[in-house]
mmCIF file of C-alpha atoms and ligand atoms in Angstrom:
data_model
loop_
_atom_site.group_PDB
_atom_site.id
_atom_site.type_symbol
_atom_site.label_atom_id
_atom_site.label_comp_id
_atom_site.label_asym_id
_atom_site.label_seq_id
_atom_site.Cartn_x
_atom_site.Cartn_y
_atom_site.Cartn_z
ATOM 1 C CA MET I 1 0.693 32.774 -11.979
ATOM 2 C CA SER I 2 -1.443 35.585 -10.641
ATOM 3 C CA ARG I 3 -4.408 37.679 -11.544
ATOM 4 C CA VAL I 4 -5.718 41.074 -10.460
ATOM 5 C CA VAL I 5 -8.678 40.537 -8.203
ATOM 6 C CA GLY I 6 -9.571 44.144 -7.359
ATOM 7 C CA THR I 7 -8.462 47.743 -6.825
ATOM 8 C CA HIS I 8 -8.752 50.056 -3.816
ATOM 9 C CA THR I 9 -9.255 53.799 -4.057
ATOM 10 C CA CYS I 10 -9.263 54.847 -0.419
ATOM 11 C CA ARG I 11 -7.150 58.054 -0.682
ATOM 12 C CA PRO I 12 -8.466 61.598 -1.303
ATOM 13 C CA ALA I 13 -9.500 62.090 -4.923
ATOM 14 C CA ALA I 14 -6.532 64.414 -5.732
ATOM 15 C CA HIS I 15 -3.979 61.780 -4.777
ATOM 16 C CA ARG I 16 -5.979 58.851 -5.870
ATOM 17 C CA GLU I 17 -3.937 56.030 -7.236
ATOM 18 C CA ALA I 18 -4.959 52.492 -7.638
ATOM 19 C CA ILE I 19 -3.496 49.966 -5.249
ATOM 20 C CA ILE I 20 -3.592 46.726 -7.087
ATOM 21 C CA VAL I 21 -4.282 43.693 -4.977
ATOM 22 C CA VAL I 22 -2.682 40.640 -6.528
ATOM 23 C CA ARG I 23 -3.548 37.176 -5.327
ATOM 24 C CA PRO I 24 -2.172 33.900 -6.680
ATOM 25 C CA VAL I 25 -4.547 31.910 -8.827
ATOM 26 C CA VAL I 26 -4.842 28.461 -7.396
ATOM 27 C CA ARG I 27 -5.914 26.321 -10.286
ATOM 28 C CA PRO I 28 -7.729 23.165 -9.263
ATOM 29 C CA ALA I 29 -5.533 20.107 -9.905
ATOM 30 C CA GLU I 30 -6.475 17.881 -12.823
ATOM 31 C CA PRO I 31 -8.242 14.726 -11.606
ATOM 32 C CA ILE I 32 -6.135 11.570 -11.559
ATOM 33 C CA LYS I 33 -7.589 8.208 -12.515
ATOM 34 C CA VAL I 34 -7.322 5.640 -9.743
ATOM 35 C CA VAL I 35 -8.335 2.006 -10.096
ATOM 36 C CA VAL I 36 -9.450 -0.319 -7.314
ATOM 37 C CA THR I 37 -9.896 -3.994 -8.183
ATOM 38 C CA GLY I 38 -12.090 -6.262 -6.102
ATOM 39 C CA ALA I 39 -14.201 -3.129 -5.840
ATOM 40 C CA ALA I 40 -17.317 -4.996 -4.698
ATOM 41 C CA GLY I 41 -15.402 -6.714 -1.876
ATOM 42 C CA GLN I 42 -15.034 -5.894 1.770
ATOM 43 C CA ILE I 43 -11.626 -4.130 1.776
ATOM 44 C CA ALA I 44 -12.741 -1.908 -1.100
ATOM 45 C CA TYR I 45 -15.876 -0.968 0.845
ATOM 46 C CA SER I 46 -13.690 0.904 3.363
ATOM 47 C CA LEU I 47 -10.917 1.893 0.961
ATOM 48 C CA LEU I 48 -13.057 3.696 -1.617
ATOM 49 C CA TYR I 49 -14.250 6.273 0.889
ATOM 50 C CA GLN I 50 -10.686 6.979 2.014
ATOM 51 C CA ILE I 51 -9.489 7.532 -1.560
ATOM 52 C CA ALA I 52 -12.473 9.640 -2.570
ATOM 53 C CA SER I 53 -12.378 11.775 0.568
ATOM 54 C CA GLY I 54 -8.792 12.977 0.036
ATOM 55 C CA ALA I 55 -7.054 10.867 2.707
ATOM 56 C CA VAL I 56 -4.708 9.258 0.173
ATOM 57 C CA PHE I 57 -3.806 11.775 -2.536
ATOM 58 C CA GLY I 58 -4.348 14.907 -0.506
ATOM 59 C CA PRO I 59 -7.224 17.311 0.119
ATOM 60 C CA ASP I 60 -6.717 19.198 -3.180
ATOM 61 C CA GLN I 61 -6.404 16.256 -5.559
ATOM 62 C CA PRO I 62 -9.611 15.294 -7.390
ATOM 63 C CA VAL I 63 -9.912 11.621 -8.329
ATOM 64 C CA TYR I 64 -11.774 9.688 -10.975
ATOM 65 C CA LEU I 65 -12.409 6.161 -9.681
ATOM 66 C CA HIS I 66 -12.271 3.104 -11.900
ATOM 67 C CA LEU I 67 -13.843 0.101 -10.173
ATOM 68 C CA LEU I 68 -13.019 -3.391 -11.421
ATOM 69 C CA ASP I 69 -14.690 -6.591 -10.326
ATOM 70 C CA ILE I 70 -15.818 -9.781 -12.032
ATOM 71 C CA ALA I 71 -19.010 -9.899 -14.121
ATOM 72 C CA PRO I 72 -21.199 -11.694 -11.505
ATOM 73 C CA MET I 73 -20.456 -8.857 -9.040
ATOM 74 C CA MET I 74 -21.658 -5.995 -11.276
ATOM 75 C CA GLY I 75 -25.006 -5.783 -9.448
ATOM 76 C CA VAL I 76 -23.301 -5.407 -6.073
ATOM 77 C CA LEU I 77 -20.877 -2.913 -7.592
ATOM 78 C CA GLU I 78 -23.817 -0.827 -8.798
ATOM 79 C CA GLY I 79 -24.839 -0.475 -5.148
ATOM 80 C CA VAL I 80 -21.326 0.690 -4.234
ATOM 81 C CA VAL I 81 -21.496 3.278 -7.026
ATOM 82 C CA MET I 82 -24.822 4.524 -5.649
ATOM 83 C CA GLU I 83 -23.328 4.860 -2.178
ATOM 84 C CA LEU I 84 -20.328 6.782 -3.489
ATOM 85 C CA ALA I 85 -22.717 9.208 -5.186
ATOM 86 C CA ASP I 86 -24.699 9.496 -1.954
ATOM 87 C CA CYS I 87 -21.515 10.483 -0.054
ATOM 88 C CA ALA I 88 -21.503 13.737 -2.115
ATOM 89 C CA LEU I 89 -17.707 13.911 -2.012
ATOM 90 C CA PRO I 90 -16.312 17.117 -3.517
ATOM 91 C CA LEU I 91 -13.072 15.476 -4.764
ATOM 92 C CA LEU I 92 -14.788 12.626 -6.600
ATOM 93 C CA THR I 93 -15.173 13.686 -10.226
ATOM 94 C CA GLY I 94 -16.483 10.417 -11.644
ATOM 95 C CA VAL I 95 -16.835 6.664 -11.235
ATOM 96 C CA LEU I 96 -16.458 3.932 -13.846
ATOM 97 C CA PRO I 97 -17.644 0.463 -12.787
ATOM 98 C CA THR I 98 -16.501 -2.317 -15.128
ATOM 99 C CA ALA I 99 -15.635 -5.997 -15.477
ATOM 100 C CA ASN I 100 -13.120 -5.294 -18.249
ATOM 101 C CA PRO I 101 -9.470 -4.948 -17.040
ATOM 102 C CA GLU I 102 -8.400 -2.888 -20.070
ATOM 103 C CA GLU I 103 -11.182 -0.402 -19.490
ATOM 104 C CA ALA I 104 -10.396 -0.323 -15.762
ATOM 105 C CA PHE I 105 -6.648 0.283 -16.173
ATOM 106 C CA LYS I 106 -6.860 2.864 -18.967
ATOM 107 C CA ASP I 107 -4.663 5.876 -18.114
ATOM 108 C CA VAL I 108 -4.601 5.173 -14.367
ATOM 109 C CA ALA I 109 -1.971 6.902 -12.218
ATOM 110 C CA ALA I 110 -2.513 4.643 -9.204
ATOM 111 C CA ALA I 111 -3.732 1.066 -8.941
ATOM 112 C CA PHE I 112 -4.937 -0.730 -5.837
ATOM 113 C CA LEU I 113 -5.009 -4.398 -6.845
ATOM 114 C CA VAL I 114 -7.205 -5.795 -4.087
ATOM 115 C CA GLY I 115 -9.337 -8.317 -5.964
ATOM 116 C CA ALA I 116 -8.288 -11.940 -5.664
ATOM 117 C CA MET I 117 -9.860 -15.320 -5.239
ATOM 118 C CA PRO I 118 -10.464 -16.115 -1.558
ATOM 119 C CA ARG I 119 -9.264 -19.430 -0.111
ATOM 120 C CA LYS I 120 -12.105 -21.961 -0.213
ATOM 121 C CA GLU I 121 -12.540 -24.919 2.103
ATOM 122 C CA GLY I 122 -10.159 -27.766 1.313
ATOM 123 C CA MET I 123 -8.061 -25.545 -0.988
ATOM 124 C CA GLU I 124 -4.306 -26.044 -0.722
ATOM 125 C CA ARG I 125 -2.017 -22.991 -0.564
ATOM 126 C CA LYS I 126 -0.644 -24.002 -3.971
ATOM 127 C CA ASP I 127 -4.144 -24.073 -5.532
ATOM 128 C CA LEU I 128 -4.853 -20.596 -4.211
ATOM 129 C CA LEU I 129 -1.530 -19.345 -5.518
ATOM 130 C CA ALA I 130 -2.236 -20.858 -8.944
ATOM 131 C CA ALA I 131 -5.681 -19.229 -9.179
ATOM 132 C CA ASN I 132 -4.422 -15.831 -8.136
ATOM 133 C CA VAL I 133 -1.239 -15.816 -10.152
ATOM 134 C CA ARG I 134 -3.373 -16.216 -13.290
ATOM 135 C CA ILE I 135 -5.415 -13.158 -12.307
ATOM 136 C CA PHE I 136 -2.278 -11.070 -11.785
ATOM 137 C CA LYS I 137 -0.709 -12.254 -15.038
ATOM 138 C CA GLU I 138 -3.794 -11.072 -16.935
ATOM 139 C CA GLN I 139 -3.897 -7.787 -15.023
ATOM 140 C CA GLY I 140 -0.175 -7.205 -15.664
ATOM 141 C CA GLN I 141 -0.783 -7.605 -19.392
ATOM 142 C CA ALA I 142 -3.694 -5.156 -19.271
ATOM 143 C CA LEU I 143 -1.702 -2.592 -17.243
ATOM 144 C CA ASP I 144 1.157 -2.872 -19.721
ATOM 145 C CA LYS I 145 -1.191 -2.084 -22.577
ATOM 146 C CA VAL I 146 -3.247 0.796 -21.263
ATOM 147 C CA ALA I 147 -2.014 2.267 -17.936
ATOM 148 C CA ARG I 148 0.221 5.328 -17.581
ATOM 149 C CA LYS I 149 3.881 4.264 -17.621
ATOM 150 C CA ASP I 150 4.431 5.970 -14.269
ATOM 151 C CA VAL I 151 1.483 4.212 -12.631
ATOM 152 C CA LYS I 152 2.084 3.280 -8.980
ATOM 153 C CA ILE I 153 0.749 -0.208 -8.280
ATOM 154 C CA LEU I 154 -0.042 -1.595 -4.847
ATOM 155 C CA VAL I 155 -0.910 -5.290 -4.663
ATOM 156 C CA VAL I 156 -3.094 -6.216 -1.681
ATOM 157 C CA GLY I 157 -4.633 -9.486 -2.932
ATOM 158 C CA ASN I 158 -2.827 -12.546 -1.588
ATOM 159 C CA PRO I 159 -0.221 -13.904 -1.994
ATOM 160 C CA ALA I 160 0.553 -10.189 -2.355
ATOM 161 C CA ASN I 161 4.337 -10.295 -2.812
ATOM 162 C CA THR I 162 4.312 -12.985 -5.478
ATOM 163 C CA ASN I 163 1.260 -11.522 -7.217
ATOM 164 C CA ALA I 164 3.144 -8.214 -7.493
ATOM 165 C CA LEU I 165 6.150 -9.989 -8.984
ATOM 166 C CA ILE I 166 4.032 -11.775 -11.592
ATOM 167 C CA CYS I 167 2.096 -8.625 -12.421
ATOM 168 C CA SER I 168 5.388 -6.817 -13.052
ATOM 169 C CA LYS I 169 6.748 -9.665 -15.191
ATOM 170 C CA TYR I 170 3.775 -9.310 -17.544
ATOM 171 C CA ALA I 171 4.010 -5.508 -17.682
ATOM 172 C CA PRO I 172 7.560 -5.046 -18.979
ATOM 173 C CA SER I 173 6.966 -1.465 -20.186
ATOM 174 C CA ILE I 174 6.303 -0.272 -16.616
ATOM 175 C CA PRO I 175 9.376 0.035 -14.314
ATOM 176 C CA LYS I 176 9.740 -2.810 -11.775
ATOM 177 C CA GLU I 177 10.009 -0.193 -9.012
ATOM 178 C CA ASN I 178 6.367 0.734 -9.660
ATOM 179 C CA PHE I 179 5.058 -2.636 -8.413
ATOM 180 C CA THR I 180 4.765 -2.982 -4.656
ATOM 181 C CA ALA I 181 3.057 -5.340 -2.213
ATOM 182 C CA MET I 182 1.327 -4.413 1.003
ATOM 183 C CA THR I 183 2.978 -5.173 4.347
ATOM 184 C CA ARG I 184 1.784 -1.910 5.892
ATOM 185 C CA LEU I 185 -0.986 -3.685 7.773
ATOM 186 C CA ASP I 186 1.683 -5.810 9.478
ATOM 187 C CA GLN I 187 3.694 -2.668 10.228
ATOM 188 C CA ASN I 188 0.654 -0.924 11.707
ATOM 189 C CA ARG I 189 -0.138 -4.006 13.800
ATOM 190 C CA ALA I 190 3.449 -4.163 15.073
ATOM 191 C CA GLN I 191 3.519 -0.452 15.911
ATOM 192 C CA SER I 192 0.225 -0.749 17.750
ATOM 193 C CA GLN I 193 1.392 -3.796 19.756
ATOM 194 C CA LEU I 194 4.501 -1.939 20.918
ATOM 195 C CA ALA I 195 2.556 1.205 21.795
ATOM 196 C CA ALA I 196 0.173 -0.881 23.924
ATOM 197 C CA LYS I 197 3.067 -2.686 25.601
ATOM 198 C CA LEU I 198 4.749 0.633 26.475
ATOM 199 C CA GLY I 199 1.537 2.503 27.289
ATOM 200 C CA VAL I 200 2.191 5.316 24.795
ATOM 201 C CA PRO I 201 0.102 6.740 21.917
ATOM 202 C CA VAL I 202 0.647 4.797 18.698
ATOM 203 C CA LYS I 203 2.128 7.861 16.954
ATOM 204 C CA ASP I 204 5.004 7.877 19.460
ATOM 205 C CA VAL I 205 6.393 4.581 18.119
ATOM 206 C CA LYS I 206 8.249 4.600 14.813
ATOM 207 C CA ASN I 207 10.583 2.595 12.563
ATOM 208 C CA VAL I 208 9.252 -0.875 13.292
ATOM 209 C CA ILE I 209 10.198 -2.970 10.269
ATOM 210 C CA ILE I 210 8.405 -5.776 8.472
ATOM 211 C CA TRP I 211 10.871 -7.870 6.500
ATOM 212 C CA GLY I 212 10.006 -10.372 3.784
ATOM 213 C CA ASN I 213 6.740 -11.971 2.808
ATOM 214 C CA HIS I 214 3.214 -10.950 3.832
ATOM 215 C CA SER I 215 2.687 -14.394 5.345
ATOM 216 C CA SER I 216 3.400 -16.189 8.593
ATOM 217 C CA THR I 217 7.156 -16.153 7.780
ATOM 218 C CA GLN I 218 7.310 -12.338 7.860
ATOM 219 C CA PHE I 219 9.744 -10.870 10.370
ATOM 220 C CA PRO I 220 8.371 -7.999 12.476
ATOM 221 C CA ASP I 221 11.544 -6.384 13.795
ATOM 222 C CA ALA I 222 11.625 -3.846 16.637
ATOM 223 C CA SER I 223 15.405 -3.671 16.906
ATOM 224 C CA ASN I 224 15.638 -0.282 15.156
ATOM 225 C CA ALA I 225 12.348 1.111 16.426
ATOM 226 C CA ALA I 226 12.200 4.226 18.570
ATOM 227 C CA VAL I 227 9.649 5.404 21.118
ATOM 228 C CA LYS I 228 8.980 8.825 22.577
ATOM 229 C CA ILE I 229 8.427 8.698 26.332
ATOM 230 C CA GLY I 230 8.046 11.908 28.299
ATOM 231 C CA GLY I 231 9.186 13.891 25.236
ATOM 232 C CA VAL I 232 12.455 11.931 24.950
ATOM 233 C CA GLU I 233 13.114 9.474 22.128
ATOM 234 C CA LYS I 234 14.740 6.177 23.019
ATOM 235 C CA PRO I 235 15.215 2.722 21.490
ATOM 236 C CA VAL I 236 12.214 0.430 21.858
ATOM 237 C CA THR I 237 14.583 -2.380 22.897
ATOM 238 C CA ALA I 238 15.689 -0.329 25.923
ATOM 239 C CA ALA I 239 12.163 0.828 26.768
ATOM 240 C CA VAL I 240 10.687 -2.704 26.591
ATOM 241 C CA ASN I 241 13.784 -4.238 28.196
ATOM 242 C CA ASP I 242 12.602 -7.772 27.466
ATOM 243 C CA ASP I 243 14.515 -9.398 24.635
ATOM 244 C CA GLU I 244 12.562 -12.631 24.926
ATOM 245 C CA TYR I 245 9.241 -10.773 24.410
ATOM 246 C CA LEU I 246 10.565 -8.956 21.321
ATOM 247 C CA LYS I 247 11.873 -12.192 19.776
ATOM 248 C CA SER I 248 8.880 -14.393 20.554
ATOM 249 C CA THR I 249 5.496 -13.045 21.736
ATOM 250 C CA PHE I 250 5.770 -9.798 19.758
ATOM 251 C CA VAL I 251 6.787 -11.594 16.554
ATOM 252 C CA THR I 252 4.142 -14.315 16.730
ATOM 253 C CA THR I 253 1.354 -11.921 17.764
ATOM 254 C CA VAL I 254 1.960 -9.826 14.641
ATOM 255 C CA GLN I 255 2.420 -12.894 12.414
ATOM 256 C CA LYS I 256 -0.867 -14.414 13.631
ATOM 257 C CA ARG I 257 -2.939 -11.240 13.977
ATOM 258 C CA GLY I 258 -4.770 -11.834 10.695
ATOM 259 C CA ALA I 259 -5.856 -15.290 11.866
ATOM 260 C CA ALA I 260 -6.953 -13.850 15.232
ATOM 261 C CA VAL I 261 -9.184 -11.296 13.461
ATOM 262 C CA ILE I 262 -10.711 -14.041 11.297
ATOM 263 C CA ALA I 263 -11.369 -16.176 14.385
ATOM 264 C CA ALA I 264 -13.183 -13.290 16.083
ATOM 265 C CA ARG I 265 -14.954 -11.665 13.129
ATOM 266 C CA LYS I 266 -15.461 -14.768 10.956
ATOM 267 C CA MET I 267 -14.191 -12.578 8.124
ATOM 268 C CA SER I 268 -10.708 -11.356 7.271
ATOM 269 C CA SER I 269 -9.322 -7.935 8.219
ATOM 270 C CA ALA I 270 -10.900 -5.319 6.014
ATOM 271 C CA LEU I 271 -11.124 -1.964 7.833
ATOM 272 C CA SER I 272 -7.483 -2.179 8.940
ATOM 273 C CA ALA I 273 -6.378 -3.528 5.539
ATOM 274 C CA ALA I 274 -8.038 -0.573 3.806
ATOM 275 C CA LYS I 275 -6.388 1.882 6.213
ATOM 276 C CA ALA I 276 -3.013 0.254 5.562
ATOM 277 C CA ALA I 277 -3.508 0.446 1.777
ATOM 278 C CA SER I 278 -4.276 4.162 2.159
ATOM 279 C CA ASP I 279 -1.172 4.696 4.299
ATOM 280 C CA HIS I 280 1.024 2.859 1.775
ATOM 281 C CA MET I 281 -0.194 4.808 -1.261
ATOM 282 C CA ARG I 282 -0.253 8.159 0.580
ATOM 283 C CA ASP I 283 3.364 7.757 1.654
ATOM 284 C CA TRP I 284 4.338 6.723 -1.882
ATOM 285 C CA PHE I 285 2.661 9.760 -3.479
ATOM 286 C CA LEU I 286 3.288 12.361 -0.792
ATOM 287 C CA GLY I 287 6.498 11.048 0.853
ATOM 288 C CA THR I 288 7.546 9.686 4.226
ATOM 289 C CA THR I 289 8.310 12.232 6.922
ATOM 290 C CA ASP I 290 10.369 11.396 9.997
ATOM 291 C CA ARG I 291 9.703 7.666 9.855
ATOM 292 C CA TRP I 292 10.270 4.640 7.675
ATOM 293 C CA ALA I 293 7.572 2.675 5.899
ATOM 294 C CA SER I 294 7.702 -1.051 5.147
ATOM 295 C CA MET I 295 6.695 -2.088 1.640
ATOM 296 C CA GLY I 296 7.181 -5.146 -0.531
ATOM 297 C CA VAL I 297 9.482 -3.953 -3.336
ATOM 298 C CA ILE I 298 11.634 -5.643 -5.938
ATOM 299 C CA SER I 299 14.728 -6.883 -4.099
ATOM 300 C CA ASP I 300 18.171 -5.747 -5.226
ATOM 301 C CA GLY I 301 19.766 -8.261 -2.840
ATOM 302 C CA SER I 302 20.061 -5.727 0.023
ATOM 303 C CA TYR I 303 20.786 -7.314 3.409
ATOM 304 C CA GLY I 304 21.633 -10.642 1.756
ATOM 305 C CA THR I 305 18.042 -11.212 0.593
ATOM 306 C CA PRO I 306 17.263 -13.061 -2.661
ATOM 307 C CA ARG I 307 17.236 -10.786 -5.708
ATOM 308 C CA ASP I 308 14.224 -10.425 -7.968
ATOM 309 C CA VAL I 309 11.538 -11.351 -5.503
ATOM 310 C CA VAL I 310 9.163 -8.789 -4.004
ATOM 311 C CA PHE I 311 10.542 -8.526 -0.464
ATOM 312 C CA SER I 312 9.362 -6.176 2.269
ATOM 313 C CA PHE I 313 12.043 -3.684 3.340
ATOM 314 C CA PRO I 314 12.074 -0.465 5.343
ATOM 315 C CA VAL I 315 12.020 2.428 2.866
ATOM 316 C CA THR I 316 12.032 6.194 2.798
ATOM 317 C CA ILE I 317 10.133 7.967 0.025
ATOM 318 C CA SER I 318 10.663 11.318 -1.609
ATOM 319 C CA GLY I 319 9.447 12.702 -4.955
ATOM 320 C CA GLY I 320 7.396 9.538 -5.544
ATOM 321 C CA LYS I 321 10.478 7.256 -5.378
ATOM 322 C CA TRP I 322 11.178 4.760 -2.611
ATOM 323 C CA LYS I 323 14.663 3.920 -1.370
ATOM 324 C CA ILE I 324 15.623 1.011 0.867
ATOM 325 C CA VAL I 325 17.018 2.173 4.234
ATOM 326 C CA GLU I 326 20.709 1.227 4.249
ATOM 327 C CA GLY I 327 23.277 0.373 6.892
ATOM 328 C CA LEU I 328 21.128 -1.429 9.470
ATOM 329 C CA THR I 329 22.745 -4.090 11.632
ATOM 330 C CA ILE I 330 21.432 -7.603 11.048
ATOM 331 C CA THR I 331 21.826 -9.777 14.151
ATOM 332 C CA ASP I 332 22.163 -13.587 13.978
ATOM 333 C CA PHE I 333 18.493 -13.883 14.990
ATOM 334 C CA ALA I 334 17.443 -11.443 12.261
ATOM 335 C CA ARG I 335 19.601 -13.299 9.715
ATOM 336 C CA GLN I 336 17.722 -16.550 10.380
ATOM 337 C CA MET I 337 14.367 -14.793 10.095
ATOM 338 C CA LEU I 338 15.307 -12.994 6.842
ATOM 339 C CA ASP I 339 16.625 -16.226 5.337
ATOM 340 C CA ALA I 340 13.438 -18.149 6.204
ATOM 341 C CA THR I 341 11.078 -15.595 4.647
ATOM 342 C CA GLY I 342 13.405 -15.161 1.626
ATOM 343 C CA LYS I 343 13.378 -18.926 1.061
ATOM 344 C CA GLU I 344 9.579 -18.958 1.101
ATOM 345 C CA LEU I 345 9.465 -16.140 -1.456
ATOM 346 C CA LEU I 346 11.831 -18.039 -3.775
ATOM 347 C CA GLU I 347 9.615 -21.123 -3.515
ATOM 348 C CA GLU I 348 6.471 -19.082 -4.215
ATOM 349 C CA LYS I 349 8.188 -17.459 -7.183
ATOM 350 C CA GLN I 350 9.073 -20.856 -8.651
ATOM 351 C CA ASP I 351 5.530 -22.166 -8.134
ATOM 352 C CA ALA I 352 4.099 -19.033 -9.746
ATOM 353 C CA LEU I 353 6.425 -19.226 -12.751
ATOM 354 C CA ASP I 354 5.425 -22.876 -13.235
ATOM 355 C CA VAL I 355 1.757 -21.837 -13.293
ATOM 356 C CA CYS I 356 2.450 -19.070 -15.813
ATOM 357 C CA LYS I 357 4.086 -21.539 -18.224
ATOM 358 C CA ASP I 358 0.741 -23.386 -18.658
HETATM 359 N N1 NAD Q 1 -1.685 -7.698 2.066
HETATM 360 C C1 NAD Q 1 -2.467 -7.644 3.121
HETATM 361 O O1 NAD Q 1 -2.045 -7.185 4.200
HETATM 362 C C2 NAD Q 1 -3.888 -8.132 3.094
HETATM 363 C C3 NAD Q 1 -4.725 -7.907 4.205
HETATM 364 C C4 NAD Q 1 -6.038 -8.350 4.153
HETATM 365 C C5 NAD Q 1 -6.516 -8.998 3.032
HETATM 366 N N2 NAD Q 1 -5.677 -9.213 1.980
HETATM 367 C C6 NAD Q 1 -6.163 -9.885 0.756
HETATM 368 O O2 NAD Q 1 -6.925 -8.950 0.005
HETATM 369 C C7 NAD Q 1 -7.779 -9.661 -0.879
HETATM 370 C C8 NAD Q 1 -9.188 -9.061 -0.849
HETATM 371 O O3 NAD Q 1 -9.756 -9.196 0.442
HETATM 372 P P1 NAD Q 1 -11.309 -8.851 0.693
HETATM 373 O O4 NAD Q 1 -11.534 -9.106 2.132
HETATM 374 O O5 NAD Q 1 -11.674 -7.536 0.112
HETATM 375 O O6 NAD Q 1 -11.990 -10.016 -0.138
HETATM 376 P P2 NAD Q 1 -13.472 -10.116 -0.702
HETATM 377 O O7 NAD Q 1 -13.657 -11.559 -1.045
HETATM 378 O O8 NAD Q 1 -14.457 -9.428 0.173
HETATM 379 O O9 NAD Q 1 -13.380 -9.269 -2.052
HETATM 380 C C9 NAD Q 1 -12.612 -9.668 -3.139
HETATM 381 C C10 NAD Q 1 -13.263 -9.124 -4.378
HETATM 382 O O10 NAD Q 1 -12.383 -9.417 -5.466
HETATM 383 C C11 NAD Q 1 -13.185 -9.747 -6.548
HETATM 384 N N3 NAD Q 1 -12.399 -10.446 -7.571
HETATM 385 C C12 NAD Q 1 -12.087 -11.766 -7.665
HETATM 386 N N4 NAD Q 1 -11.396 -12.003 -8.788
HETATM 387 C C13 NAD Q 1 -11.268 -10.817 -9.423
HETATM 388 C C14 NAD Q 1 -10.666 -10.418 -10.629
HETATM 389 N N5 NAD Q 1 -10.066 -11.307 -11.441
HETATM 390 N N6 NAD Q 1 -10.698 -9.109 -10.975
HETATM 391 C C15 NAD Q 1 -11.315 -8.212 -10.179
HETATM 392 N N7 NAD Q 1 -11.923 -8.534 -9.027
HETATM 393 C C16 NAD Q 1 -11.891 -9.815 -8.657
HETATM 394 C C17 NAD Q 1 -14.314 -10.593 -5.941
HETATM 395 O O11 NAD Q 1 -15.419 -10.713 -6.821
HETATM 396 C C18 NAD Q 1 -14.610 -9.796 -4.697
HETATM 397 O O12 NAD Q 1 -15.589 -8.792 -4.916
HETATM 398 C C19 NAD Q 1 -7.685 -11.117 -0.441
HETATM 399 O O13 NAD Q 1 -6.783 -11.776 -1.303
HETATM 400 C C20 NAD Q 1 -7.101 -11.057 0.940
HETATM 401 O O14 NAD Q 1 -6.404 -12.237 1.286
HETATM 402 C C21 NAD Q 1 -4.391 -8.784 1.987
#
């Protein structure tokens, strides 16, 4: 589409003819509605700015933020709303704070499901799972009722993979492919560890994979990763040249990084979790470029993993659709690691389904 924006008459009057200058009309994009749950919490505190500033959906995409939290947090949420207003962000067209899931999920195109019950002292893993599965069952039902059918859902709240599975189960009108769980923080941690080990900028390491569950059974895998050194790309395995490090220290450092942050900060990772959530959703909306992303997605049994659990795989993304990277070699060591994390996901799934029966 174009419109005439002006005419020039710079020739002598006798030969005067209008030169029409035509410029394309760039219509501002329609705002999309984006929901963040747990909006009064610490991850959301960093995430909301990233979404509203254009870092996730692009610098030309206005957003209307829906903020969901529980009723006792509405006062705190009011303060967050004030701060968003005070940021004077040009892309932020409106904010809706609410404690009602159906209001929060109405017509959303993207959902960051961050809100979950934190682990309290003396709480068993199973108790935490039970509490959170109920939240994600209810939110699945609400999404099914009122969200756009093409909504892209990222579950951050733990246990993220199993919460995503349950959410999807209770939202049957939304494709299963639209429910994902976050393992991007683990990927970013792994990439950063390797960059530090090799003394290169973090951007020069790519294709580190996180397989499986976002838990201590996850498998951070550098066997297909590449690093650019002196302008030349080479396998990370060759550059590190220390198989024992890649199978032990590297794996456990990434697996235990969350606990290390809690030990130091006395609070769980929030800034880095928010950055990872932004990376995940940005790649999903705008596409991956020359590198893979790891995301928890519904398993089709690829690489001998259990079907119908939300398992983290390396994916490429184009046109808003993810695709599992095919044809990678799985070593005996990798096989053991994939089987262990797959087994845990099957157990979590069973526990979650038992809770949902109540
Ligand atoms: N996948 C990952 O890599 C990753 C990384 C870090 C943290 N996490 C998880 O993210 C979650 C949030 O972390 P945080 O540090 O922001 O926690 P937080 O306790 O600071 O905030 C959580 C917020 O969720 C809200 N909430 C609780 N139940 C809710 C419900 N039913 N609906 C809406 N909101 C609800 C709480 O009121 C609170 O404001 C936790 O489950 C944490 O374990 C995941």
